[in-house]
């Protein structure tokens, strides 16, 4: 099904990429302009890297792309179909409607003196007033990507797609908070799997606009630390994206990238190993030395409680042989998993119970139908902490029941 997703191309890409397919430049539109998702009315198209087509509404540059690379989308959680409309109204609101007329998305900028919409050289989609001042911009509402010159403010997040081809759900998010950057997997509540402490951060500076910024071959952190990934001048476009697999990558597109992008830096790999990502082995999967398996009883090695869903799929995970049912909770028991840790250790505030005992931890999980696993980490005497780091104990509920993402690694 064809759909219209409000997005912008990598702007500088249009200027430098050879073998251009298009020869027009219309980066601005005035009030009372309407675009319709119809091939007869919007004929100019380009291809996504994975094969889908995209119709061009605004283009900055004299040459066109050989492939499309989306850096911002307004409605990725609600895709629209043929004959959907995007309209810049007479009162300055930019509204996306589906073919049945229902409103899908809006900038909510009516009666704010908007005069036109423009696409900048940096890839920022902006609604401006008569003084050419920004009223609304896509840079202020990031999705999964930051382009060069764009910053992520404290309280803002990058949110990944669910899979490479499914943008209607969110799987991972990365949030900039005071003195730390957290990466989360989407759950209820969200669970952190990576934390970068900004030890040298001055909170006063961050309140005055310091942010996480990608610019000219460098990644600037709010505490003033700079990560260099090089290649400035070689790459026409550089951008950072939180991918559907939870990795934070920086990419470059050169003049001869036909098609494709180059990974300049996989930032999360500095702090995380392969097995540290929450869904690397799917639901209930256990990761060990880059290999996936299903949980086993630590006492006797019994592996009959879980079965692989399908090892022919990428990260398929495991399923309980006897699904857990809340109606038969009296039959539930906890399966001990030996030498297994959990990705959520990075969040010191994640513990459901504090200063408790191992047996109470187990019983609390058994009596709570929504609890699928219990992780206990006891206190270690201060004098022994350097010599005897405490190894946590993980139990997984078995019986008749629901499935839940349990990501662990040995």
Short mmCIF file of C-alpha atoms in Angstrom, two decimals:
data_model
loop_
_atom_site.label_atom_id
_atom_site.label_comp_id
_atom_site.label_asym_id
_atom_site.label_seq_id
_atom_site.Cartn_x
_atom_site.Cartn_y
_atom_site.Cartn_z
CA UNK A 1 0.00 0.00 0.00
CA UNK A 2 1.32 3.42 -0.87
CA UNK A 3 1.45 5.87 1.96
CA UNK A 4 2.46 9.42 2.62
CA UNK A 5 4.82 9.95 5.52
CA UNK A 6 5.88 13.53 6.16
CA UNK A 7 9.65 13.52 6.04
CA UNK A 8 12.69 15.34 4.76
CA UNK A 9 15.56 14.04 2.66
CA UNK A 10 19.15 14.55 3.64
CA UNK A 11 19.35 18.01 2.20
CA UNK A 12 23.02 18.41 1.27
CA UNK A 13 22.77 15.09 -0.49
CA UNK A 14 20.81 16.74 -3.27
CA UNK A 15 23.56 19.20 -3.99
CA UNK A 16 26.48 16.85 -4.36
CA UNK A 17 25.27 13.45 -5.49
CA UNK A 18 25.97 12.74 -9.14
CA UNK A 19 23.78 11.01 -11.71
CA UNK A 20 20.79 13.08 -10.60
CA UNK A 21 17.36 11.87 -11.60
CA UNK A 22 15.56 15.17 -10.93
CA UNK A 23 16.31 18.71 -11.99
CA UNK A 24 14.22 21.07 -9.92
CA UNK A 25 14.48 23.05 -6.72
CA UNK A 26 11.37 23.97 -4.75
CA UNK A 27 12.24 24.10 -1.04
CA UNK A 28 9.44 26.54 -0.10
CA UNK A 29 5.66 26.56 -0.24
CA UNK A 30 3.16 29.28 0.65
CA UNK A 31 -0.06 29.20 2.65
CA UNK A 32 -3.09 27.39 1.22
CA UNK A 33 -0.94 24.74 -0.49
CA UNK A 34 -2.18 21.14 -0.67
CA UNK A 35 -0.34 17.95 -1.63
CA UNK A 36 -2.25 14.77 -2.41
CA UNK A 37 -0.80 11.27 -2.16
CA UNK A 38 -1.72 10.38 -5.71
CA UNK A 39 0.77 9.39 -8.44
CA UNK A 40 -1.08 11.42 -11.03
CA UNK A 41 -0.92 14.61 -8.94
CA UNK A 42 2.48 14.07 -7.28
CA UNK A 43 4.50 12.25 -9.94
CA UNK A 44 8.09 12.82 -8.76
CA UNK A 45 9.38 9.80 -6.88
CA UNK A 46 12.57 8.32 -5.44
CA UNK A 47 13.38 4.93 -3.94
CA UNK A 48 14.03 4.02 -0.32
CA UNK A 49 17.12 1.89 0.25
CA UNK A 50 14.90 -1.13 1.02
CA UNK A 51 12.88 -0.73 -2.19
CA UNK A 52 9.77 1.27 -1.32
CA UNK A 53 9.02 4.48 -3.17
CA UNK A 54 8.58 7.98 -1.80
CA UNK A 55 6.90 10.98 -3.43
CA UNK A 56 8.75 14.26 -3.24
CA UNK A 57 6.87 17.33 -2.00
CA UNK A 58 9.69 19.71 -1.08
CA UNK A 59 13.19 19.40 -2.52
CA UNK A 60 16.20 21.50 -1.65
CA UNK A 61 18.91 21.42 -4.34
CA UNK A 62 19.42 21.34 -8.06
CA UNK A 63 20.00 17.59 -8.25
CA UNK A 64 17.94 14.75 -6.92
CA UNK A 65 18.71 11.63 -4.89
CA UNK A 66 19.35 8.18 -6.23
CA UNK A 67 17.78 6.81 -3.06
CA UNK A 68 15.81 8.21 -0.13
CA UNK A 69 17.00 8.17 3.48
CA UNK A 70 14.38 9.40 5.95
CA UNK A 71 15.70 11.57 8.77
CA UNK A 72 12.39 12.75 10.24
CA UNK A 73 8.79 11.57 10.07
CA UNK A 74 5.65 13.11 11.52
CA UNK A 75 3.29 10.16 11.39
CA UNK A 76 5.32 6.98 11.52
CA UNK A 77 2.90 5.52 14.08
CA UNK A 78 -0.08 6.13 11.77
CA UNK A 79 0.75 5.62 8.11
CA UNK A 80 -1.74 6.96 5.59
CA UNK A 81 -2.86 5.64 2.22
CA UNK A 82 -3.63 6.69 -1.30
CA UNK A 83 -5.29 10.12 -1.64
CA UNK A 84 -4.22 11.28 1.82
CA UNK A 85 -3.54 15.02 1.91
CA UNK A 86 -0.96 17.31 3.45
CA UNK A 87 -2.14 20.92 3.62
CA UNK A 88 -0.54 24.16 4.75
CA UNK A 89 -3.72 26.01 5.65
CA UNK A 90 -4.48 29.70 5.20
CA UNK A 91 -4.13 30.26 8.97
CA UNK A 92 -0.69 28.60 9.09
CA UNK A 93 -1.35 25.06 10.31
CA UNK A 94 0.31 22.09 8.58
CA UNK A 95 -2.19 19.21 8.69
CA UNK A 96 -1.93 15.62 7.47
CA UNK A 97 -5.27 13.92 6.79
CA UNK A 98 -6.03 10.39 5.68
CA UNK A 99 -8.13 9.70 2.61
CA UNK A 100 -11.31 9.62 4.74
CA UNK A 101 -10.61 13.16 5.96
CA UNK A 102 -9.57 12.17 9.48
CA UNK A 103 -6.76 14.22 10.99
CA UNK A 104 -3.57 12.21 11.53
CA UNK A 105 -1.04 14.86 12.52
CA UNK A 106 -0.67 18.63 12.80
CA UNK A 107 1.95 21.21 13.78
CA UNK A 108 -0.77 23.05 15.78
CA UNK A 109 0.46 26.41 14.49
CA UNK A 110 -2.81 28.01 13.39
CA UNK A 111 -3.02 31.78 13.96
CA UNK A 112 0.68 32.07 14.85
CA UNK A 113 1.60 34.32 11.90
CA UNK A 114 3.04 31.51 9.73
CA UNK A 115 3.77 32.74 6.21
CA UNK A 116 5.35 29.69 4.51
CA UNK A 117 7.07 26.34 4.93
CA UNK A 118 10.69 25.79 3.94
CA UNK A 119 13.25 23.00 3.86
CA UNK A 120 16.72 24.20 4.89
CA UNK A 121 20.11 23.04 3.62
CA UNK A 122 20.62 21.12 6.87
CA UNK A 123 17.39 19.14 6.47
CA UNK A 124 15.26 21.13 8.90
CA UNK A 125 11.60 21.48 7.94
CA UNK A 126 10.52 24.91 9.23
CA UNK A 127 7.35 26.97 9.37
CA UNK A 128 8.41 30.64 9.37
CA UNK A 129 6.63 33.96 9.86
CA UNK A 130 6.89 37.11 7.76
CA UNK A 131 10.10 38.08 9.57
CA UNK A 132 11.60 34.74 8.52
CA UNK A 133 11.60 33.60 12.16
CA UNK A 134 10.93 29.98 13.01
CA UNK A 135 7.49 29.22 14.43
CA UNK A 136 7.88 25.43 14.29
CA UNK A 137 10.69 23.15 13.10
CA UNK A 138 11.29 19.42 12.75
CA UNK A 139 14.63 19.80 14.58
CA UNK A 140 12.63 20.57 17.73
CA UNK A 141 10.75 17.27 17.42
CA UNK A 142 13.36 14.54 16.76
CA UNK A 143 12.31 11.00 15.95
CA UNK A 144 15.11 8.43 15.65
CA UNK A 145 17.74 10.62 13.94
CA UNK A 146 19.94 13.66 14.52
CA UNK A 147 21.57 15.30 11.50
CA UNK A 148 24.66 17.47 11.57
CA UNK A 149 23.87 20.73 13.38
CA UNK A 150 20.87 19.32 15.25
CA UNK A 151 20.88 18.99 19.03
CA UNK A 152 19.05 16.81 21.54
CA UNK A 153 17.93 18.83 24.57
CA UNK A 154 17.54 17.63 28.14
CA UNK A 155 14.19 15.88 28.40
CA UNK A 156 14.08 14.98 24.70
CA UNK A 157 14.45 11.46 23.33
CA UNK A 158 15.35 9.57 20.19
CA UNK A 159 12.89 6.72 19.56
CA UNK A 160 13.71 3.82 17.25
CA UNK A 161 11.51 1.97 14.81
CA UNK A 162 10.25 -1.46 15.90
CA UNK A 163 11.95 -3.27 13.02
CA UNK A 164 13.80 -2.24 9.87
CA UNK A 165 10.49 -1.98 7.99
CA UNK A 166 7.97 -1.33 10.79
CA UNK A 167 7.81 2.22 12.09
CA UNK A 168 4.34 2.00 13.64
CA UNK A 169 5.71 0.89 17.02
CA UNK A 170 8.65 1.96 19.16
CA UNK A 171 11.19 -0.54 20.52
CA UNK A 172 14.04 1.54 21.97
CA UNK A 173 14.51 5.12 23.16
CA UNK A 174 17.47 7.24 24.23
CA UNK A 175 16.85 10.11 26.63
CA UNK A 176 19.11 12.98 27.66
CA UNK A 177 18.73 13.66 31.37
CA UNK A 178 20.67 15.77 33.83
CA UNK A 179 24.09 14.16 34.33
CA UNK A 180 23.33 11.03 32.28
CA UNK A 181 22.19 9.63 28.95
CA UNK A 182 19.92 6.58 29.25
CA UNK A 183 18.92 4.06 26.59
CA UNK A 184 15.67 2.15 27.23
CA UNK A 185 13.73 -0.73 25.79
CA UNK A 186 10.03 0.02 25.45
CA UNK A 187 8.18 -1.88 28.17
CA UNK A 188 5.82 -1.05 31.02
CA UNK A 189 7.62 0.68 32.61
CA UNK A 190 10.56 1.32 30.24
CA UNK A 191 13.76 -0.48 31.30
CA UNK A 192 17.23 1.00 30.88
CA UNK A 193 19.94 -1.07 29.20
CA UNK A 194 22.66 1.56 28.83
CA UNK A 195 23.71 4.53 30.92
CA UNK A 196 26.39 7.06 30.16
CA UNK A 197 27.27 9.24 33.16
CA UNK A 198 28.22 12.82 32.38
CA UNK A 199 30.57 13.26 35.34
CA UNK A 200 31.94 16.66 34.38
CA UNK A 201 28.56 18.19 33.63
CA UNK A 202 27.73 21.62 34.96
CA UNK A 203 23.93 21.59 35.57
CA UNK A 204 23.80 25.38 35.16
CA UNK A 205 25.31 25.06 31.69
CA UNK A 206 22.79 22.46 30.62
CA UNK A 207 19.92 24.68 31.75
CA UNK A 208 21.28 27.35 29.45
CA UNK A 209 20.98 25.29 26.31
CA UNK A 210 23.82 22.73 26.41
CA UNK A 211 22.75 19.63 24.56
CA UNK A 212 23.91 16.56 22.68
CA UNK A 213 24.95 17.79 19.23
CA UNK A 214 26.27 16.20 16.07
CA UNK A 215 28.42 18.59 14.04
CA UNK A 216 31.26 18.46 11.50
CA UNK A 217 32.63 15.03 12.29
CA UNK A 218 32.21 15.38 16.05
CA UNK A 219 29.65 14.34 18.65
CA UNK A 220 29.48 16.94 21.42
CA UNK A 221 28.16 15.74 24.79
CA UNK A 222 26.53 18.17 27.25
CA UNK A 223 29.48 17.93 29.65
CA UNK A 224 31.87 19.25 27.01
CA UNK A 225 33.36 15.87 26.06
CA UNK A 226 33.80 15.45 22.32
CA UNK A 227 33.74 12.18 20.40
CA UNK A 228 35.55 12.35 17.06
CA UNK A 229 34.46 10.04 14.28
CA UNK A 230 36.34 11.81 11.47
CA UNK A 231 35.61 12.08 7.80
CA UNK A 232 34.55 15.72 7.78
CA UNK A 233 34.84 16.92 4.21
CA UNK A 234 34.69 13.37 2.87
CA UNK A 235 31.02 12.84 3.65
CA UNK A 236 28.36 15.05 2.15
CA UNK A 237 25.96 14.15 4.95
CA UNK A 238 26.48 12.79 8.46
CA UNK A 239 23.69 11.69 10.78
CA UNK A 240 23.20 9.73 14.00
CA UNK A 241 20.37 7.22 14.42
CA UNK A 242 19.02 5.04 17.21
CA UNK A 243 18.39 1.84 15.29
CA UNK A 244 15.66 -0.76 15.75
CA UNK A 245 18.23 -3.12 17.33
CA UNK A 246 19.04 -0.63 20.11
CA UNK A 247 22.38 0.49 18.70
CA UNK A 248 23.35 4.15 18.35
CA UNK A 249 25.19 4.57 15.07
CA UNK A 250 26.69 7.51 13.18
CA UNK A 251 26.51 7.32 9.38
CA UNK A 252 28.02 9.11 6.45
CA UNK A 253 26.84 9.50 2.87
CA UNK A 254 29.42 10.41 0.28
CA UNK A 255 29.12 11.85 -3.23
CA UNK A 256 29.22 8.37 -4.74
CA UNK A 257 27.02 6.48 -2.28
CA UNK A 258 24.77 4.88 -4.91
CA UNK A 259 22.91 3.61 -2.96
CA UNK A 260 23.77 3.11 0.68
CA UNK A 261 25.36 4.65 3.72
CA UNK A 262 28.60 4.00 5.61
CA UNK A 263 28.73 3.33 9.36
CA UNK A 264 31.26 5.78 10.80
CA UNK A 265 30.81 4.87 14.46
CA UNK A 266 28.76 2.35 16.44
CA UNK A 267 28.75 4.26 19.71
CA UNK A 268 26.95 1.75 21.94
CA UNK A 269 29.61 -0.87 21.18
CA UNK A 270 32.03 1.12 23.35
CA UNK A 271 29.96 0.26 26.44
CA UNK A 272 27.95 -2.81 25.43
CA UNK A 273 28.86 -6.28 24.22
CA UNK A 274 26.70 -8.29 21.83
CA UNK A 275 24.86 -9.99 24.69
CA UNK A 276 24.12 -6.73 26.53
CA UNK A 277 21.25 -5.72 24.23
CA UNK A 278 17.80 -6.60 25.62
CA UNK A 279 16.28 -8.40 22.62
CA UNK A 280 19.42 -9.82 21.03
CA UNK A 281 18.08 -13.36 21.59
CA UNK A 282 14.38 -12.54 21.45
CA UNK A 283 11.79 -13.21 24.15
CA UNK A 284 12.97 -15.56 26.91
CA UNK A 285 16.28 -16.09 25.07
CA UNK A 286 19.59 -16.35 26.92
CA UNK A 287 22.73 -15.02 25.24
CA UNK A 288 26.14 -16.55 25.92
CA UNK A 289 29.32 -15.61 24.00
CA UNK A 290 27.25 -14.35 21.08
CA UNK A 291 25.10 -17.50 20.91
CA UNK A 292 21.42 -17.84 21.80
CA UNK A 293 19.76 -20.62 23.77
CA UNK A 294 16.66 -21.23 25.87
CA UNK A 295 16.68 -21.19 29.70
CA UNK A 296 17.74 -24.31 31.60
CA UNK A 297 17.28 -25.38 35.19
CA UNK A 298 20.52 -24.46 36.94
CA UNK A 299 20.15 -27.39 39.35
CA UNK A 300 19.97 -30.29 36.91
CA UNK A 301 20.35 -28.79 33.41
CA UNK A 302 16.75 -29.63 32.45
CA UNK A 303 15.88 -27.66 29.29
CA UNK A 304 12.36 -29.03 28.79
CA UNK A 305 10.55 -25.95 30.12
CA UNK A 306 11.18 -23.73 27.06
CA UNK A 307 11.40 -24.41 23.34
CA UNK A 308 12.93 -22.29 20.56
CA UNK A 309 10.30 -20.52 18.47
CA UNK A 310 12.21 -21.03 15.22
CA UNK A 311 15.97 -20.89 14.85
CA UNK A 312 15.46 -20.07 11.16
CA UNK A 313 14.42 -16.55 12.10
CA UNK A 314 16.60 -13.66 13.27
CA UNK A 315 16.55 -13.47 17.10
CA UNK A 316 13.38 -15.59 17.38
CA UNK A 317 13.51 -16.23 21.11
CA UNK A 318 11.89 -19.01 23.11
CA UNK A 319 8.40 -19.88 24.31
CA UNK A 320 7.26 -21.63 27.51
CA UNK A 321 6.21 -25.23 26.89
CA UNK A 322 3.38 -24.66 29.37
CA UNK A 323 2.09 -21.08 28.93
CA UNK A 324 1.57 -19.21 32.18
CA UNK A 325 -2.07 -18.62 33.12
CA UNK A 326 -3.13 -16.28 35.89
CA UNK A 327 -6.10 -18.58 36.57
CA UNK A 328 -3.75 -21.40 37.62
CA UNK A 329 -1.22 -19.37 39.58
CA UNK A 330 -1.25 -21.95 42.37
CA UNK A 331 0.69 -24.26 40.03
CA UNK A 332 3.40 -21.73 39.24
CA UNK A 333 6.98 -22.29 40.30
CA UNK A 334 10.26 -20.47 39.78
CA UNK A 335 12.98 -22.00 37.65
CA UNK A 336 16.48 -21.09 38.89
CA UNK A 337 18.84 -19.89 36.16
CA UNK A 338 22.49 -20.10 37.10
CA UNK A 339 25.17 -17.56 36.19
CA UNK A 340 22.76 -15.31 34.28
CA UNK A 341 22.68 -11.52 34.51
CA UNK A 342 20.14 -8.98 33.28
CA UNK A 343 20.59 -5.90 31.12
CA UNK A 344 18.68 -3.64 33.55
CA UNK A 345 21.56 -3.60 36.09
CA UNK A 346 22.58 -0.16 34.82
CA UNK A 347 19.56 1.44 36.52
CA UNK A 348 20.08 1.62 40.27
CA UNK A 349 16.48 2.76 40.75
CA UNK A 350 14.89 -0.24 39.00
CA UNK A 351 14.61 -2.52 42.06
CA UNK A 352 11.02 -3.35 43.02
CA UNK A 353 12.02 -4.33 46.58
CA UNK A 354 14.93 -2.94 48.56
CA UNK A 355 16.67 -4.33 51.64
CA UNK A 356 14.81 -7.61 51.30
CA UNK A 357 15.75 -11.28 51.60
CA UNK A 358 16.04 -13.86 48.85
CA UNK A 359 13.01 -15.91 49.92
CA UNK A 360 10.76 -12.85 50.19
CA UNK A 361 11.86 -11.81 46.70
CA UNK A 362 10.80 -15.22 45.32
CA UNK A 363 7.46 -15.31 47.12
CA UNK A 364 6.58 -11.78 46.06
CA UNK A 365 7.01 -12.79 42.42
CA UNK A 366 5.06 -16.04 42.82
CA UNK A 367 2.06 -14.22 44.30
CA UNK A 368 2.04 -11.53 41.60
CA UNK A 369 0.58 -12.76 38.32
CA UNK A 370 2.25 -10.00 36.31
CA UNK A 371 5.72 -11.04 37.57
CA UNK A 372 7.45 -13.35 35.08
CA UNK A 373 10.93 -13.38 36.60
CA UNK A 374 12.66 -12.41 39.83
CA UNK A 375 16.22 -11.15 40.09
CA UNK A 376 17.87 -11.00 43.50
CA UNK A 377 21.16 -9.29 44.23
CA UNK A 378 22.19 -9.36 47.86
CA UNK A 379 24.42 -6.92 49.65
CA UNK A 380 28.16 -7.52 49.79
CA UNK A 381 30.16 -6.40 52.84
CA UNK A 382 32.04 -3.24 51.98
CA UNK A 383 35.45 -4.78 52.79
CA UNK A 384 34.85 -7.66 50.35
CA UNK A 385 33.37 -5.78 47.42
CA UNK A 386 36.59 -5.54 45.47
CA UNK A 387 37.44 -9.20 45.98
CA UNK A 388 34.02 -10.85 45.93
CA UNK A 389 31.58 -9.11 43.59
CA UNK A 390 28.13 -10.47 44.35
CA UNK A 391 26.67 -12.66 41.60
CA UNK A 392 22.90 -12.16 41.30
CA UNK A 393 20.35 -14.97 41.23
CA UNK A 394 17.66 -15.09 38.53
CA UNK A 395 14.50 -17.18 38.67
CA UNK A 396 12.02 -17.47 35.82
CA UNK A 397 8.36 -18.34 36.37
CA UNK A 398 7.07 -21.50 34.70
CA UNK A 399 3.64 -23.08 34.63
CA UNK A 400 0.70 -22.07 32.45
CA UNK A 401 1.11 -18.49 31.13
CA UNK A 402 1.80 -15.32 29.16
CA UNK A 403 4.99 -14.40 27.42
CA UNK A 404 7.23 -11.52 28.30
CA UNK A 405 10.58 -10.26 27.16
CA UNK A 406 13.22 -11.75 29.44
CA UNK A 407 16.61 -10.78 28.12
CA UNK A 408 19.62 -12.13 29.92
CA UNK A 409 23.19 -13.09 29.25
CA UNK A 410 25.73 -15.39 30.83
#
